[in-house]
Amino acid sequence: MEAPEKNLALDLVRVTEAAALASARWLGKGNNDAGDGAAVDAMRLCFKSLNIKGTIIIGEGEKDNAPMLHNGEKVGTGNGPAVDVAIDPVEGTKLLAYGRPNAISVVGTAPAGTMYNPGPSFYMQKLVVPPAARNAVDIDAPVKENLVNIAKALGKDVDDLVVFVLDKPRHEKLITQIRDAGARIQLHTDGDVAGALMAVDPRSEVDVMMGTGGTPEGVLAACAIKGIGGQIFARLDPQSYVEKEAIQEAGIDLREIHTVDTLIKSDDVLFAATGISGGTFLRGVQYTGDGAVTHSMVIRGKTGSIRYMEAIHNFNRLMKISSVKYD
């Protein structure tokens, strides 16, 4: 038995809250980089007060030349535990820019050396399921077979299932197969970290996520999936010859099937996400006359705890001490 110890995830949520508060000012204004840049600046400042020896393994932004915290960048005070860090200051920059739901700010950490580094890979095929179905699926099985097995594990009929799929041309065949199997579909233009979270969140109506999305997003989502006890099966799925060639030159096996335990090799994982734009998953930032309200999700893998947090921020007081400009 261990005495209760400090939950670093409760410090991480301050980082995602800051990024959400700073970026939400750009909701619907059509400027991808401005919202992302505001979140990056806020996140970088907040990391400076965090007692960790952090190294960014997943720094979202490279594949779309967006503002970013760089892979390999050191974050934290340099004191405290050595951790690998995965971040996405705005997961769903287009969602934020066009005022669409489910843009979120996300951070995950794991002990140093335990987080998968995808190198030059930008895309991976993913299958994400909740804890009850973690042993019921196979990434190489036919779509219908997986859905039948998931439904059985969850005590549902196949036509009760809801499948999260990104609405992309590459998923045309997948969507047809899901419909032929009888399951229902939620199509989303962007946001596959949110999709993976929905698949494992016990409050969500989504039962499974299928399809090809971002590799960095897959590793980031694995922090939450690991903490909750769900499962992700994934395989690198390059979407261009240049990407495929870079992966092969890096000596990475394109045939390897990854799981939550190969993407994150420790149970001591932490995760925090804060809603930016509104949505069914996490409510977005709501500005008030003198502040704002945020809604977040915090996961600690060591205990399996999931916290849903509402925070009321008073800008009149906060701006007297904060170096982050929220107003």
CSV table of C-alpha atoms in Angstrom, one decimal, residues 112-302:
chain,number,residue,atom,x,y,z
A,112,ALA,CA,11.1,9.3,-19.6
A,113,GLY,CA,11.8,6.7,-22.2
A,114,THR,CA,8.3,5.1,-22.2
A,115,MET,CA,6.5,7.1,-24.9
A,116,TYR,CA,6.6,5.9,-28.6
A,117,ASN,CA,8.4,8.3,-30.9
A,118,PRO,CA,6.9,8.1,-34.4
A,119,GLY,CA,9.8,9.8,-36.1
A,120,PRO,CA,8.7,10.9,-39.6
A,121,SER,CA,5.3,9.2,-39.6
A,122,PHE,CA,2.3,11.5,-39.9
A,123,TYR,CA,-0.5,9.0,-40.3
A,124,MET,CA,-1.6,5.7,-38.7
A,125,GLN,CA,-4.6,3.4,-39.0
A,126,LYS,CA,-6.4,3.2,-35.6
A,127,LEU,CA,-9.0,1.0,-33.9
A,128,VAL,CA,-9.9,2.3,-30.4
A,129,VAL,CA,-12.3,0.6,-28.0
A,130,PRO,CA,-13.3,1.0,-24.3
A,131,PRO,CA,-12.1,-1.3,-21.5
A,132,ALA,CA,-14.9,-3.9,-21.9
A,133,ALA,CA,-13.9,-4.5,-25.5
A,134,ARG,CA,-10.2,-4.3,-25.2
A,135,ASN,CA,-9.7,-8.0,-25.9
A,136,ALA,CA,-12.5,-8.4,-28.5
A,137,VAL,CA,-10.9,-6.8,-31.6
A,138,ASP,CA,-8.2,-7.4,-34.2
A,139,ILE,CA,-7.0,-4.6,-36.5
A,140,ASP,CA,-6.8,-7.1,-39.4
A,141,ALA,CA,-10.2,-8.6,-38.9
A,142,PRO,CA,-13.1,-7.6,-41.2
A,143,VAL,CA,-15.0,-4.5,-40.1
A,144,LYS,CA,-18.2,-6.4,-39.5
A,145,GLU,CA,-16.5,-9.0,-37.4
A,146,ASN,CA,-14.9,-6.4,-35.2
A,147,LEU,CA,-18.3,-4.6,-34.7
A,148,VAL,CA,-20.1,-7.9,-33.9
A,149,ASN,CA,-17.4,-8.7,-31.3
A,150,ILE,CA,-17.5,-5.2,-29.8
A,151,ALA,CA,-21.2,-5.3,-29.5
A,152,LYS,CA,-21.1,-8.6,-27.8
A,153,ALA,CA,-18.4,-7.3,-25.3
A,154,LEU,CA,-20.5,-4.2,-24.5
A,155,GLY,CA,-23.8,-6.2,-24.2
A,156,LYS,CA,-25.3,-4.4,-27.2
A,157,ASP,CA,-26.7,-5.2,-30.7
A,158,VAL,CA,-24.5,-4.0,-33.6
A,159,ASP,CA,-27.2,-1.5,-34.6
A,160,ASP,CA,-26.8,0.1,-31.2
A,161,LEU,CA,-23.1,0.9,-31.7
A,162,VAL,CA,-21.9,4.4,-32.6
A,163,VAL,CA,-18.6,4.5,-34.6
A,164,PHE,CA,-16.5,7.7,-34.8
A,165,VAL,CA,-15.0,8.1,-38.3
A,166,LEU,CA,-13.2,11.1,-39.8
A,167,ASP,CA,-15.0,12.3,-42.8
A,168,LYS,CA,-12.2,11.9,-45.3
A,169,PRO,CA,-12.1,10.5,-48.9
A,170,ARG,CA,-9.8,7.7,-47.7
A,171,HIS,CA,-12.6,6.4,-45.5
A,172,GLU,CA,-15.2,5.9,-48.2
A,173,LYS,CA,-14.9,2.1,-48.2
A,174,LEU,CA,-14.7,1.9,-44.4
A,175,ILE,CA,-18.0,4.0,-44.0
A,176,THR,CA,-19.7,1.7,-46.5
A,177,GLN,CA,-18.6,-1.4,-44.5
A,178,ILE,CA,-19.8,0.0,-41.2
A,179,ARG,CA,-23.2,0.9,-42.7
A,180,ASP,CA,-23.4,-2.6,-44.2
A,181,ALA,CA,-22.8,-4.1,-40.8
A,182,GLY,CA,-25.7,-2.1,-39.4
A,183,ALA,CA,-23.8,0.2,-37.0
A,184,ARG,CA,-24.4,3.9,-36.7
A,185,ILE,CA,-21.7,6.5,-37.6
A,186,GLN,CA,-20.6,9.9,-36.3
A,187,LEU,CA,-18.7,11.6,-39.1
A,188,HIS,CA,-16.3,14.4,-38.0
A,189,THR,CA,-14.2,16.6,-40.2
A,190,ASP,CA,-11.3,16.8,-37.8
A,191,GLY,CA,-10.2,15.9,-34.2
A,192,ASP,CA,-9.2,12.3,-33.9
A,193,VAL,CA,-7.8,12.8,-30.4
A,194,ALA,CA,-11.3,13.8,-29.3
A,195,GLY,CA,-12.6,10.8,-31.3
A,196,ALA,CA,-10.3,8.4,-29.4
A,197,LEU,CA,-11.3,9.9,-26.1
A,198,MET,CA,-15.0,9.6,-26.9
A,199,ALA,CA,-14.5,5.9,-27.7
A,200,VAL,CA,-13.1,5.2,-24.1
A,201,ASP,CA,-15.0,7.9,-22.1
A,202,PRO,CA,-17.7,6.2,-20.0
A,203,ARG,CA,-20.0,9.2,-20.5
A,204,SER,CA,-19.8,9.2,-24.3
A,205,GLU,CA,-22.3,7.7,-26.7
A,206,VAL,CA,-19.4,6.7,-29.0
A,207,ASP,CA,-18.4,3.0,-28.7
A,208,VAL,CA,-15.5,2.7,-31.1
A,209,MET,CA,-13.2,4.8,-33.3
A,210,MET,CA,-12.0,3.5,-36.7
A,211,GLY,CA,-9.9,4.8,-39.5
A,212,THR,CA,-6.7,6.5,-40.4
A,213,GLY,CA,-5.7,9.7,-38.5
A,214,GLY,CA,-2.6,11.5,-37.2
A,215,THR,CA,0.3,9.4,-35.8
A,216,PRO,CA,1.2,12.1,-33.2
A,217,GLU,CA,-2.5,12.3,-32.2
A,218,GLY,CA,-2.5,8.5,-31.8
A,219,VAL,CA,0.4,8.5,-29.3
A,220,LEU,CA,-1.2,11.5,-27.5
A,221,ALA,CA,-4.6,9.7,-27.3
A,222,ALA,CA,-2.8,6.6,-26.0
A,223,CYS,CA,-2.0,8.4,-22.8
A,224,ALA,CA,-5.7,8.7,-22.0
A,225,ILE,CA,-6.6,5.3,-23.4
A,226,LYS,CA,-3.9,3.7,-21.2
A,227,GLY,CA,-5.1,5.7,-18.1
A,228,ILE,CA,-8.7,4.6,-18.6
A,229,GLY,CA,-7.9,1.0,-19.4
A,230,GLY,CA,-9.1,0.9,-23.0
A,231,GLN,CA,-7.3,-0.3,-26.1
A,232,ILE,CA,-5.9,1.1,-29.3
A,233,PHE,CA,-4.6,-1.1,-32.1
A,234,ALA,CA,-2.6,1.0,-34.7
A,235,ARG,CA,-0.3,0.6,-37.7
A,236,LEU,CA,1.6,3.3,-39.6
A,237,ASP,CA,-0.3,4.2,-42.7
A,238,PRO,CA,1.6,6.8,-44.8
A,239,GLN,CA,-0.5,8.9,-47.1
A,240,SER,CA,2.2,9.8,-49.6
A,241,TYR,CA,5.3,8.3,-51.2
A,242,VAL,CA,7.5,10.9,-49.4
A,243,GLU,CA,6.2,9.9,-46.0
A,244,LYS,CA,6.5,6.2,-46.7
A,245,GLU,CA,10.1,6.6,-48.0
A,246,ALA,CA,11.1,8.7,-44.9
A,247,ILE,CA,9.6,6.0,-42.5
A,248,GLN,CA,11.5,3.2,-44.3
A,249,GLU,CA,14.8,5.2,-44.3
A,250,ALA,CA,14.3,5.6,-40.5
A,251,GLY,CA,14.3,1.9,-40.2
A,252,ILE,CA,10.7,1.7,-38.9
A,253,ASP,CA,8.7,-1.4,-39.8
A,254,LEU,CA,5.4,-0.4,-41.5
A,255,ARG,CA,3.9,-3.8,-40.7
A,256,GLU,CA,4.2,-3.6,-36.9
A,257,ILE,CA,1.0,-3.5,-35.0
A,258,HIS,CA,1.1,-1.1,-32.0
A,259,THR,CA,-1.1,-1.4,-28.9
A,260,VAL,CA,-1.7,0.9,-26.0
A,261,ASP,CA,1.2,-0.9,-24.2
A,262,THR,CA,3.7,-0.3,-27.0
A,263,LEU,CA,2.8,3.3,-27.5
A,264,ILE,CA,2.9,4.0,-23.8
A,265,LYS,CA,5.1,1.5,-21.9
A,266,SER,CA,4.2,2.7,-18.3
A,267,ASP,CA,1.1,2.7,-16.3
A,268,ASP,CA,2.2,5.9,-14.6
A,269,VAL,CA,0.7,8.1,-17.3
A,270,LEU,CA,-1.1,11.4,-16.9
A,271,PHE,CA,-3.4,13.2,-19.2
A,272,ALA,CA,-5.4,16.5,-19.3
A,273,ALA,CA,-7.7,18.0,-21.9
A,274,THR,CA,-9.7,21.2,-21.8
A,275,GLY,CA,-12.5,22.1,-24.2
A,276,ILE,CA,-12.0,25.1,-26.5
A,277,SER,CA,-15.0,25.2,-28.8
A,278,GLY,CA,-18.3,23.7,-27.6
A,279,GLY,CA,-19.2,20.1,-28.2
A,280,THR,CA,-20.8,16.9,-26.8
A,281,PHE,CA,-17.5,15.7,-25.4
A,282,LEU,CA,-16.1,18.8,-23.5
A,283,ARG,CA,-17.9,22.1,-23.3
A,284,GLY,CA,-16.0,25.0,-24.8
A,285,VAL,CA,-14.7,28.1,-23.1
A,286,GLN,CA,-17.5,30.4,-22.0
A,287,TYR,CA,-16.5,34.0,-21.5
A,288,THR,CA,-18.3,36.0,-18.8
A,289,GLY,CA,-18.2,39.7,-18.0
A,290,ASP,CA,-15.1,39.4,-15.8
A,291,GLY,CA,-13.7,36.0,-16.7
A,292,ALA,CA,-14.4,32.6,-18.2
A,293,VAL,CA,-15.6,29.1,-17.4
A,294,THR,CA,-13.7,26.0,-18.7
A,295,HIS,CA,-14.4,22.3,-18.7
A,296,SER,CA,-11.7,19.7,-18.5
A,297,MET,CA,-10.9,16.0,-18.2
A,298,VAL,CA,-8.0,14.8,-16.1
A,299,ILE,CA,-6.8,11.2,-16.0
A,300,ARG,CA,-4.3,9.5,-13.8
A,301,GLY,CA,-3.2,6.1,-15.1
A,302,LYS,CA,-1.7,4.8,-11.8
